[in-house]
Short mmCIF file of C-alpha atoms in Angstrom, two decimals:
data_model
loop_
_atom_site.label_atom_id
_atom_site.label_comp_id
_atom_site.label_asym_id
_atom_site.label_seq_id
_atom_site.Cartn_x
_atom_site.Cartn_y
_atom_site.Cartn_z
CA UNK O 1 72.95 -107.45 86.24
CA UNK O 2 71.56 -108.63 89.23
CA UNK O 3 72.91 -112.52 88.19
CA UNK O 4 76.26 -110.88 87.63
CA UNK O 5 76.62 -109.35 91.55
CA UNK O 6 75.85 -112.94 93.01
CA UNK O 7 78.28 -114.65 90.84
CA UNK O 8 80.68 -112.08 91.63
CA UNK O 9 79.68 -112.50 95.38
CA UNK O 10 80.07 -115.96 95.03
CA UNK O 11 83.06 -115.98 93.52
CA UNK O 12 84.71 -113.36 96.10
CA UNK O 13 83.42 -115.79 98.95
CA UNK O 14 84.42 -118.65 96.57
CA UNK O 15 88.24 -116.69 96.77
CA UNK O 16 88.30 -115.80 100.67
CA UNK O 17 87.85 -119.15 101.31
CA UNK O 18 90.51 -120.38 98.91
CA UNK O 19 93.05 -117.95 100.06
CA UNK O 20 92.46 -118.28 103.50
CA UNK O 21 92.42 -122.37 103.27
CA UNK O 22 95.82 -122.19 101.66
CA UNK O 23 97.01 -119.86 104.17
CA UNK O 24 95.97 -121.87 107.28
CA UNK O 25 97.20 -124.73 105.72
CA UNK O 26 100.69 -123.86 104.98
CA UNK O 27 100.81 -122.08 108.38
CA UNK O 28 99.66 -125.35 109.71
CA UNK O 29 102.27 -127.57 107.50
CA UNK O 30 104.84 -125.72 108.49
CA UNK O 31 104.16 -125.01 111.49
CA UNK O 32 103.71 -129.03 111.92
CA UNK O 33 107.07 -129.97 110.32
CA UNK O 34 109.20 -127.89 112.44
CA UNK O 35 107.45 -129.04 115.79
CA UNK O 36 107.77 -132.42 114.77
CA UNK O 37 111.13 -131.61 113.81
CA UNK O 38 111.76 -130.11 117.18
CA UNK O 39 110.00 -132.60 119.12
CA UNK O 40 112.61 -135.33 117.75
CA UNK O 41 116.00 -133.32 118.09
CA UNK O 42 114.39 -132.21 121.64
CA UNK O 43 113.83 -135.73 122.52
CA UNK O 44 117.27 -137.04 120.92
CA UNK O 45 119.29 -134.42 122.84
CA UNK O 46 116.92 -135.72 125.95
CA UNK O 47 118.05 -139.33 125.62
CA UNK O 48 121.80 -138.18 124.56
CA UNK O 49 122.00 -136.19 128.35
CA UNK O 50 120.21 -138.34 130.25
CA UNK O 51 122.59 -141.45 129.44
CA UNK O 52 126.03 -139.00 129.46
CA UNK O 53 124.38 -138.25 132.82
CA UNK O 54 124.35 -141.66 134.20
CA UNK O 55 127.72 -142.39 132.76
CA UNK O 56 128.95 -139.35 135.00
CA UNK O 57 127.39 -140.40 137.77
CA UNK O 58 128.81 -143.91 137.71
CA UNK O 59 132.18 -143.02 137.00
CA UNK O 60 132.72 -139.57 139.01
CA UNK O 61 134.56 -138.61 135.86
CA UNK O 62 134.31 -138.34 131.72
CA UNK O 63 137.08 -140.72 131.27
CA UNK O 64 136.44 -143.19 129.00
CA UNK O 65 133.27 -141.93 127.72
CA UNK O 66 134.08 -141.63 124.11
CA UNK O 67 134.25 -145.40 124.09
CA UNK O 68 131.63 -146.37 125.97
CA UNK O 69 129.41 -144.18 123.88
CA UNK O 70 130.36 -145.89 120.44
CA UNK O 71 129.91 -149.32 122.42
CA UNK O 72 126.47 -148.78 123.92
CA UNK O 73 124.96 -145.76 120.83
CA UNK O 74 122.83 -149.20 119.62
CA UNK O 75 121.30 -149.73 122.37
CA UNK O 76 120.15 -145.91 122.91
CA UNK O 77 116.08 -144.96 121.99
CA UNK O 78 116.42 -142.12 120.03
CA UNK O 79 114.12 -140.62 117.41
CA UNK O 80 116.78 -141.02 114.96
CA UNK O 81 118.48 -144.32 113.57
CA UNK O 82 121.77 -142.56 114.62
CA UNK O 83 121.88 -142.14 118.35
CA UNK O 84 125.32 -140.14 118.20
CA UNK O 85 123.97 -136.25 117.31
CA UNK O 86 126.10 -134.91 119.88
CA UNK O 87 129.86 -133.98 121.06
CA UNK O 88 130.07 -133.48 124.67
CA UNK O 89 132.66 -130.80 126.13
CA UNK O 90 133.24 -130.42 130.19
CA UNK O 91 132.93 -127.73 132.38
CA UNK O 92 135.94 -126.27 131.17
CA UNK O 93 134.89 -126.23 127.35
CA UNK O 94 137.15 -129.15 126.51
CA UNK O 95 135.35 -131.65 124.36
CA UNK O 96 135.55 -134.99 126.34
CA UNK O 97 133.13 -136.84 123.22
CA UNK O 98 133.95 -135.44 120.24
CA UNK O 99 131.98 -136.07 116.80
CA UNK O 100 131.02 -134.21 113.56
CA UNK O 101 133.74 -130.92 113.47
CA UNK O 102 134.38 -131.33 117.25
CA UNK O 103 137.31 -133.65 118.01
CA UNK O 104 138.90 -134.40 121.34
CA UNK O 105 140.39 -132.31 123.73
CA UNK O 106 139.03 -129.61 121.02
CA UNK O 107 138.55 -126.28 123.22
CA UNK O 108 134.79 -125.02 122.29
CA UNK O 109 134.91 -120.90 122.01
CA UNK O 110 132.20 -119.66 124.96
CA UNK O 111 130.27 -118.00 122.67
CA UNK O 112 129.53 -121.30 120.54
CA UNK O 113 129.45 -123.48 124.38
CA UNK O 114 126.48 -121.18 125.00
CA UNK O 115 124.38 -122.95 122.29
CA UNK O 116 124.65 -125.98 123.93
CA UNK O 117 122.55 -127.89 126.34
CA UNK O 118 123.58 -127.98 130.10
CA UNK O 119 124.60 -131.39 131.45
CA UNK O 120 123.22 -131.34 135.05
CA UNK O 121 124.26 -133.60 138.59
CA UNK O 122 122.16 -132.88 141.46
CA UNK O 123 122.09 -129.10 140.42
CA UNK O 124 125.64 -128.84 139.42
CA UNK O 125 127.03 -128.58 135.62
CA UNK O 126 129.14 -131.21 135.07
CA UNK O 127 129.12 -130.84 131.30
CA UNK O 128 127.65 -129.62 128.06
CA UNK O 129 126.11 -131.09 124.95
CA UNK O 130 125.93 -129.45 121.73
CA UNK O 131 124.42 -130.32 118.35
CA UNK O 132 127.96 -131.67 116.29
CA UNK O 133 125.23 -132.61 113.21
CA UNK O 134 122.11 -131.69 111.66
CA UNK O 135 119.41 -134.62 112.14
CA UNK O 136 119.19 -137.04 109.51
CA UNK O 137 116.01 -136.92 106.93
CA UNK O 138 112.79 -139.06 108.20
CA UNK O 139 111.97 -142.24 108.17
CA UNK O 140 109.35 -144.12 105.69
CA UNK O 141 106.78 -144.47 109.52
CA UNK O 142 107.70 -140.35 109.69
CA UNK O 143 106.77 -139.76 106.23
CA UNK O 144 103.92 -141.48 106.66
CA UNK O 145 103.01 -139.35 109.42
CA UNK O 146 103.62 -136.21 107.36
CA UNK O 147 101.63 -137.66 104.14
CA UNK O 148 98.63 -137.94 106.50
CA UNK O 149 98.44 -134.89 108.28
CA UNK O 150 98.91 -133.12 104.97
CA UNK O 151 95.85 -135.23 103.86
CA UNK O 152 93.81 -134.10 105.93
CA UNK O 153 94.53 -130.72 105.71
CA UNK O 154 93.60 -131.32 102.05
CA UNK O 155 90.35 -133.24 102.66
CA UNK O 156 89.45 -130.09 105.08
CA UNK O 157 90.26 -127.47 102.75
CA UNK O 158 88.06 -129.20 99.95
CA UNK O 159 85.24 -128.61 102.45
CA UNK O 160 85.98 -125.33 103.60
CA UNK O 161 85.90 -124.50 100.07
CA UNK O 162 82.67 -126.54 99.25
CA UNK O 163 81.12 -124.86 102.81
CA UNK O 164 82.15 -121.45 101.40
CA UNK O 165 80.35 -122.51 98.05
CA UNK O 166 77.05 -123.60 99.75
CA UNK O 167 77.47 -120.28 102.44
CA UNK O 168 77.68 -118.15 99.39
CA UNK O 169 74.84 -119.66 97.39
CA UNK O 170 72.79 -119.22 100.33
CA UNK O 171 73.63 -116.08 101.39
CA UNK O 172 74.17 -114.57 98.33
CA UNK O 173 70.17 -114.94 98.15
CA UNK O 174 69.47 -113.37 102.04
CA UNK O 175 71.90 -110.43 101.07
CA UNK O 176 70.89 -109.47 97.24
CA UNK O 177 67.04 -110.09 97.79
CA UNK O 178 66.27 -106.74 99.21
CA UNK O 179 68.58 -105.01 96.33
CA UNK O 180 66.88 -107.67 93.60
CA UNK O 181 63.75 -105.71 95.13
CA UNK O 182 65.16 -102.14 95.02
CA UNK O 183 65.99 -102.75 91.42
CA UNK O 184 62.47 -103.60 90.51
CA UNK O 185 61.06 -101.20 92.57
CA UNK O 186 63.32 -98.24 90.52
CA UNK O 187 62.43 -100.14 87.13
CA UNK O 188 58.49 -99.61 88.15
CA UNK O 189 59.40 -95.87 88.88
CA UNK O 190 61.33 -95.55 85.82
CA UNK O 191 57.95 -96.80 84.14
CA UNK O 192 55.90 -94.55 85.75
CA UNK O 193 54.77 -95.94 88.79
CA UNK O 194 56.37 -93.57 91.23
CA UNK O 195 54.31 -95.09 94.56
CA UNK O 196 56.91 -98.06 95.42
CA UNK O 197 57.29 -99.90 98.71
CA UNK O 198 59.74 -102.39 99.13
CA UNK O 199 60.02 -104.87 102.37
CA UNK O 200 62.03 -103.76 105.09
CA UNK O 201 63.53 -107.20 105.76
CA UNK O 202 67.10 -106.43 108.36
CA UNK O 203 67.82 -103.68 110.43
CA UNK O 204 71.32 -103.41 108.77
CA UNK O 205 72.49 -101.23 106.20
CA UNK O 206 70.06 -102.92 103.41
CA UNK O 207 67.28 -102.66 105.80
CA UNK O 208 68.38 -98.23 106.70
CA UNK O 209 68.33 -98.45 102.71
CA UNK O 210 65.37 -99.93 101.95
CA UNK O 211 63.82 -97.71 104.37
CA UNK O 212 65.16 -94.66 102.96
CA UNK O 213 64.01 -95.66 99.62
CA UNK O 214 60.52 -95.91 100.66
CA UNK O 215 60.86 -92.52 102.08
CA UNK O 216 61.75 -91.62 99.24
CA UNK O 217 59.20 -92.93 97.23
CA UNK O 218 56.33 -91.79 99.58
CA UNK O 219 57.97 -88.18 98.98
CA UNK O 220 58.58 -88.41 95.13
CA UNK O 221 55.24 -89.60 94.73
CA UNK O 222 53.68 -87.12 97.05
CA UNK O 223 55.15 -84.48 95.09
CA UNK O 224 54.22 -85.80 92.07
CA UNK O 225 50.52 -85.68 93.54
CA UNK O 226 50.98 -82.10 94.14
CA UNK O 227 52.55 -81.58 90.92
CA UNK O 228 49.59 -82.73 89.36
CA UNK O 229 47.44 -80.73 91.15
CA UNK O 230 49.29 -77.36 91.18
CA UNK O 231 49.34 -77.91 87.60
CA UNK O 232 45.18 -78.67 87.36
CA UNK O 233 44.78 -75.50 90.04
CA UNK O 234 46.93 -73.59 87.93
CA UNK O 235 45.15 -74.01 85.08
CA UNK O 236 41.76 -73.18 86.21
CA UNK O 237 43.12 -70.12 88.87
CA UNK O 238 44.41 -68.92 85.18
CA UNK O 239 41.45 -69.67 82.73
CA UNK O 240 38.74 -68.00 84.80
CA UNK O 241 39.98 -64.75 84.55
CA UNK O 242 41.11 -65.16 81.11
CA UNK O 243 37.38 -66.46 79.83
CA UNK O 244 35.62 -63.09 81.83
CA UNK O 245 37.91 -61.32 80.02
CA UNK O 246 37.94 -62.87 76.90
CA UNK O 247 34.13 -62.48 77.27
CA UNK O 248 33.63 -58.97 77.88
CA UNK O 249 36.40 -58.26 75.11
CA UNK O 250 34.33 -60.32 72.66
CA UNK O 251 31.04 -58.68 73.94
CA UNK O 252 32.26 -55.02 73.46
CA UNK O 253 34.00 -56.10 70.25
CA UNK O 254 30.78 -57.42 68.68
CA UNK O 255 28.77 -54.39 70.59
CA UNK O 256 26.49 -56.87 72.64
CA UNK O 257 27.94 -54.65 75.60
CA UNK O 258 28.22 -51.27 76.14
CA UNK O 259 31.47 -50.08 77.43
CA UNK O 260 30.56 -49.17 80.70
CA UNK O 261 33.27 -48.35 84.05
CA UNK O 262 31.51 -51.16 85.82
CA UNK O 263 32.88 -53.78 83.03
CA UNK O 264 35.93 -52.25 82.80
CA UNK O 265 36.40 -52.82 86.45
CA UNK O 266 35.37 -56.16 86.36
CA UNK O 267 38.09 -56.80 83.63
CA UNK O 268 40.33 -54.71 85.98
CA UNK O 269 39.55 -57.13 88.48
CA UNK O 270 40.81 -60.29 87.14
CA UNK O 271 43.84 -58.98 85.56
CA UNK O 272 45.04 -57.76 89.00
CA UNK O 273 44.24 -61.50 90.12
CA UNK O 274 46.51 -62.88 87.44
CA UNK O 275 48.91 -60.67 87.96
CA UNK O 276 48.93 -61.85 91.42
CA UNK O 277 48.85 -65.12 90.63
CA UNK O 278 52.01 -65.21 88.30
CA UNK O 279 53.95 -62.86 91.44
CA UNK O 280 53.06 -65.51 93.53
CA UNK O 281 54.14 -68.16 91.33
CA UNK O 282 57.52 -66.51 90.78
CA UNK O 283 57.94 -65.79 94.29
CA UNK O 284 57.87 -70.02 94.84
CA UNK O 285 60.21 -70.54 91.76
CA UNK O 286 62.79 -68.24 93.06
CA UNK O 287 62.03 -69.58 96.70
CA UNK O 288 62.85 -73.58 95.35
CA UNK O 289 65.89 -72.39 93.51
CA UNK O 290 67.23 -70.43 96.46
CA UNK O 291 67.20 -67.51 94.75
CA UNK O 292 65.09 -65.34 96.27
CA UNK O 293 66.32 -62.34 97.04
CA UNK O 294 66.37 -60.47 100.75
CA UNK O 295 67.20 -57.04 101.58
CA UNK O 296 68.04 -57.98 105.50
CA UNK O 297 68.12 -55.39 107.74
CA UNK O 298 67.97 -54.63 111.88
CA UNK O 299 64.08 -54.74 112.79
CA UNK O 300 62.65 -54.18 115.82
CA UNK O 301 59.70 -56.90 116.16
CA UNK O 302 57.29 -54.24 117.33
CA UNK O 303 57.75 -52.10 114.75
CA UNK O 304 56.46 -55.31 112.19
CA UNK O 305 53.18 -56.00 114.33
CA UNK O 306 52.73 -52.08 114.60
CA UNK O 307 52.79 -51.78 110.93
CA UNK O 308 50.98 -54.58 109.79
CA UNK O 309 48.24 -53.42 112.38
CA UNK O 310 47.88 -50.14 111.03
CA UNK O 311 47.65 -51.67 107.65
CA UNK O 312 44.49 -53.87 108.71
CA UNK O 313 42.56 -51.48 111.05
CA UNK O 314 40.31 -50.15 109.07
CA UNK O 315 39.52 -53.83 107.52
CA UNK O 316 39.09 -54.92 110.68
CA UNK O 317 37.17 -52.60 111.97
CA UNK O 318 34.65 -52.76 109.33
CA UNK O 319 33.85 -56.37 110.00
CA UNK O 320 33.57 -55.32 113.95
CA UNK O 321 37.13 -57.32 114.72
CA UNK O 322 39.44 -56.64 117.25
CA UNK O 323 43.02 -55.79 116.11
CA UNK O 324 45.35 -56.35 119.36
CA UNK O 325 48.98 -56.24 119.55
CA UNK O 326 50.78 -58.06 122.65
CA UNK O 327 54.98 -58.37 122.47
CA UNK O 328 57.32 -58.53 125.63
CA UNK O 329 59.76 -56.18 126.79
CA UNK O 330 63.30 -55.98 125.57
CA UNK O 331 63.30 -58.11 122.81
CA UNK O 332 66.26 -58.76 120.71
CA UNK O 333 66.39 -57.20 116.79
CA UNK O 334 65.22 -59.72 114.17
CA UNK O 335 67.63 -59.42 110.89
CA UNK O 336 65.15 -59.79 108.24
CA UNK O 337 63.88 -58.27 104.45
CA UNK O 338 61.47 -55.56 106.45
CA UNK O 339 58.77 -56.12 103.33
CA UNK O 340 58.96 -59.77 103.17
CA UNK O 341 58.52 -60.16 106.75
CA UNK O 342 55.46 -57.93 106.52
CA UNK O 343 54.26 -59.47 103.34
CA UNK O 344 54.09 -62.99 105.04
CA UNK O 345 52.34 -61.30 108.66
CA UNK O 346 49.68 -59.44 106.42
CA UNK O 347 48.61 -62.91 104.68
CA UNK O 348 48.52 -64.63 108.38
CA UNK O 349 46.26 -61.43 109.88
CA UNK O 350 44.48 -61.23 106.38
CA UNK O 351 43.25 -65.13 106.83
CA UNK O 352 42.44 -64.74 110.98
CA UNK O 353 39.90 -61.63 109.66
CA UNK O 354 38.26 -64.07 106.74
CA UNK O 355 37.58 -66.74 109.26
CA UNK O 356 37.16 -64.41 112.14
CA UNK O 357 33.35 -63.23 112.99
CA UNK O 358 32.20 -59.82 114.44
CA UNK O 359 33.24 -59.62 117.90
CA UNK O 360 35.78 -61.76 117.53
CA UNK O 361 39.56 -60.73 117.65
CA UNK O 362 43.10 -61.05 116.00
CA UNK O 363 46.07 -60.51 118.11
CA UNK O 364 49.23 -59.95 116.89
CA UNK O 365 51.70 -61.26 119.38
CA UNK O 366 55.90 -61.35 120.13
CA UNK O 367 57.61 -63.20 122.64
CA UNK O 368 61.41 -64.61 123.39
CA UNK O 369 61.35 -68.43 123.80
CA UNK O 370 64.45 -70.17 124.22
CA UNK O 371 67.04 -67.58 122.75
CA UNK O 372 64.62 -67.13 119.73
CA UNK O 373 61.92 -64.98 118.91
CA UNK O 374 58.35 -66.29 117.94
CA UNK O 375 55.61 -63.92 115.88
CA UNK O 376 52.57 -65.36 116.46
CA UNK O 377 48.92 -64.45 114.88
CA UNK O 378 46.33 -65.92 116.72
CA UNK O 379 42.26 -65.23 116.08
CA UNK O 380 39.29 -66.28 117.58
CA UNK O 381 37.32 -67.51 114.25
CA UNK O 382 36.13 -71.11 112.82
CA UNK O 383 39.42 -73.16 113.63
CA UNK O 384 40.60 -75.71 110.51
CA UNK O 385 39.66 -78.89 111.06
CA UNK O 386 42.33 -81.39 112.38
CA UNK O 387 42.75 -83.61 109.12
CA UNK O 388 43.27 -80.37 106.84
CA UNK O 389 45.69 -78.62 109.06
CA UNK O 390 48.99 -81.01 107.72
CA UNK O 391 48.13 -79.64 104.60
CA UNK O 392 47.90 -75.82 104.85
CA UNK O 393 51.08 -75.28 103.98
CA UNK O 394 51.05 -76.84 100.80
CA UNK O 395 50.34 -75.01 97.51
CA UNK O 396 47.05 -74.67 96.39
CA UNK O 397 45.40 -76.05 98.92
CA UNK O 398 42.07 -74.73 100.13
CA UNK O 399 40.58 -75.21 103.28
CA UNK O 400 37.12 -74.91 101.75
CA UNK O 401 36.84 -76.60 98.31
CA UNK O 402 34.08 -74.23 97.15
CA UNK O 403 35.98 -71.14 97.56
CA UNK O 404 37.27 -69.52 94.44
CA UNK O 405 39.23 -66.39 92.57
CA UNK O 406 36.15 -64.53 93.39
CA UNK O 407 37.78 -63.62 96.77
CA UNK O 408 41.23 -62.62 94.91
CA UNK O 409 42.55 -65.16 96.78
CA UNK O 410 45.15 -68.00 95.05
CA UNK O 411 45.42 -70.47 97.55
CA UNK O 412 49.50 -69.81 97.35
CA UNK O 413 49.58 -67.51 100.47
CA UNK O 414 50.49 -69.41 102.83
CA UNK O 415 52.85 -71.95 100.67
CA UNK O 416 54.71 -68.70 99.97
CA UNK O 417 54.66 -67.39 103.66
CA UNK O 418 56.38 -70.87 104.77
CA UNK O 419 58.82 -70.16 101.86
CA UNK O 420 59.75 -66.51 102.72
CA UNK O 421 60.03 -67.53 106.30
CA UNK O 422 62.55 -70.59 105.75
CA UNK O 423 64.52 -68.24 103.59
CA UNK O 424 65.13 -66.45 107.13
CA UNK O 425 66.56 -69.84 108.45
CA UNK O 426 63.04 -69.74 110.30
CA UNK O 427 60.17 -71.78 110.44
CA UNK O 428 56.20 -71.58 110.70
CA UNK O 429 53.89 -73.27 112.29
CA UNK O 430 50.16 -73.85 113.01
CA UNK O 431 47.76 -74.88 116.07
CA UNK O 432 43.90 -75.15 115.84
CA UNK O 433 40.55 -76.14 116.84
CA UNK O 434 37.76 -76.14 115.36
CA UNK O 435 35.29 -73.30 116.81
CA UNK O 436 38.58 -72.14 118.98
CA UNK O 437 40.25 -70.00 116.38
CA UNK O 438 43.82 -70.48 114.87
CA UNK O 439 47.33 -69.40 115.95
CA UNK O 440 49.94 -69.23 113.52
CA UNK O 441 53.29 -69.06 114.78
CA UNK O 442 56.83 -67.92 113.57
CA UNK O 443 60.41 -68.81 115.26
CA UNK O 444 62.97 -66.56 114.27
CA UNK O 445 66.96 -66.47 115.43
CA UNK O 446 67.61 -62.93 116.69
CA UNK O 447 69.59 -60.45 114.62
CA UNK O 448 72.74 -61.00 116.60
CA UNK O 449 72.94 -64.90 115.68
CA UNK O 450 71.76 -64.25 112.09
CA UNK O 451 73.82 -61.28 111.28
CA UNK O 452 76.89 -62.93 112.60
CA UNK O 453 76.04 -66.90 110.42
#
């Protein structure tokens, strides 16, 4: 395929040039022929006045000049073999030298006299000369001239068309290289090999092209990654559970246990966490397809931190946490689903109390910035180290490797808080240090932009 685009380029170079060669050429031939043509009729009327002229000025009158012009027309230089192209008329139209149609004493119409060249003495008309027959054909010498200037228009469009060839040979290599490249590169992906990089060789069109390819690549093989490893954290978040409760099932079947509450809860347990899980997991699907559904309504951002407060108090004050809540004055309505918007604040407070310690605090915070309105949770606790914080937001992803279902937890809550949130046109953020604590921030558009979208 890739042999067929640079013949084809070739061949459209190979064209251009061919077209345009004939083109210039015939523009130049005929463009040559009439000049040349002009140049000798403008030089024959030249010699035709200039000797009329001196006749004139001899004689103070056009008597006789019919004669003298058949005795001395051999001895005129002319660019013609005939000297005599002319009939001359005088100032009052009258032809004084007739030849061709005009005869003598023939009165010229002043419409036709206007075609005619003026006869001049010392600034005064004294005459007029006009064309009585159409120049005769060239001469062998002027063919000549012709033959050779249509030579070499021939000898140079031969190597404008061999240039073209060479130019298109050659460049048809610079241009199709980086798509020769692109081509292999999507073959490879097509194979498998989804982490391609191809040479960004211009700053062109091919070179914005090949850049966005290797964007793309990066991305498609970055998802792939995380494909790969939802799928391996999916399976084990799932087979856990299922293998306690498999194993208590088995145990009370065979009667090596006793059915006792405790076991039941235990089984209780882990149900609850796969449940969870495959919410969560829907909640993303319907998130990706843009399907999720939201019951907007006017909120008052208070009223959110308020009630996601009074949900964690008691939590927090069992592990001997603050619980603050700061907002500023007169802030606009946000138009948001009420419980989604709570469901993504409780995961962000529910993660600042894990990592927070006693004495620490969480604070719950609301603020106008800009014409929008940023939620913010912000604790005091561990921080997340620099190199995992890119990364939070991505599904599945635990900050510490060792932790497990046996803190109910999924590792989806915050993949699904960013994907709740951008379903609200918003977005959510995250600063940290490590040993400063965490703030997690989101920007919001205020109900009367988002109502009115």
């Amino acid at each position: 395929m890739m042999r067929s685009l640079t013949v084809r380029w070739i061949l459209t170079l190979l064209v251009t040039s061919l077209v345009g060669v004939f083109l210039v050429g015939l523009f130049a031939y005929r463009t040559t022929i009439t000049q040349f043509d002009r140049l000798r009729l403008e030089q024959a009327q030249s010699a035709f006045v200039e000797n009329v002229t001196a006749y004139y000025q001899t004689n103070q009158s056009w008597e006789g000049i019919q004669d003298w012009l058949l005795e001395k027309q051999s001895a005129f230089r002319t660019p013609y073999k005939t000297p005599q192209l002319f009939a001359l008329a005088d100032t009052n139209g009258k032809v004084v030298a007739g030849f061709g149609p005009f005869q003598n004493d023939q009165l010229i119409p002043a419409d036709e006299l206007q075609t005619g060249v003026s006869v001049l003495l010392d600034g005064q008309q004294i005459g007029t000369a006009i064309l009585a027959v159409p120049p005769p054909d060239l001469d062998p010498r002027e063919r000549g001239y012709i033959s050779n200037t249509n030579q070499a228009l021939l000898f140079g469009a031969v190597g404008a068309v061999s240039l073209a060839l060479f130019l298109g040979i050659v460049l048809s290599r610079h241009f199709l290289r980086p798509l020769s490249e692109l081509t292999s590169a999507i073959t490879a992906m097509r194979q498998g090999d989804l982490n391609q990089q191809v040479q960004v060789r211009t700053r062109d069109e091919l070179g914005t092209l090949a850049q966005t390819f290797n964007e793309m690549s990066a991305q498609i093989h970055h998802a792939n990654q995380l494909r790969q490893q939802m799928t391996a954290d999916i399976a084990h978040d799932l087979r856990t559970p299922l293998m306690v409760i498999s194993g208590y099932l088995e145990a009370l079947r065979d009667g090596t246990f006793e059915p006792t509450p405790e076991r039941f809860d235990a089984m209780n347990r882990e149900t609850t966490l796969l449940k969870r899980l495959v919410e969560d997991l829907r909640t993303l699907s319907l998130a990706d397809a843009g399907e999720l559904k939201l019951l907007r309504q006017s909120v008052q951002p208070q009223e959110l931190l308020q009630q996601v407060k009074q949900a964690f108090e008691p939590i927090a004050d069992e592990q001997h946490v603050a619980l603050h809540v700061q907002t500023d004055s007169n802030l606009p309505e946000l138009y948001v689903d009420r419980e989604r918007m709570i469901q993504v604040l409780a995961n962000l407070v529910s993660n600042a109390l894990h990592y927070t310690s006693a004495g620490g605090s969480v604070t719950l915070s609301a603020r106008q910035d800009q014409g929008k309105v940023q939620l913010a949770v912000k604790d005091t606790g561990s921080g997340i180290p620099e190199d995992k914080l890119p990364n939070i937001f991505e599904r599945f992803y635990r900050i510490e490797e060792s932790r497990s279902q046996n803190q109910g937890e999924t590792g989806l809550g915050l993949a699904i808080a960013k994907s709740i949130v951008e379903a609200h046109q918003g977005t959510i953020s995250a600063e940290s240090q490590l040993g400063n604590g965490t703030a997690m921030t989101i920007t919001l558009l205020p109900a009367a932009i988002t109502s009115s979208a």
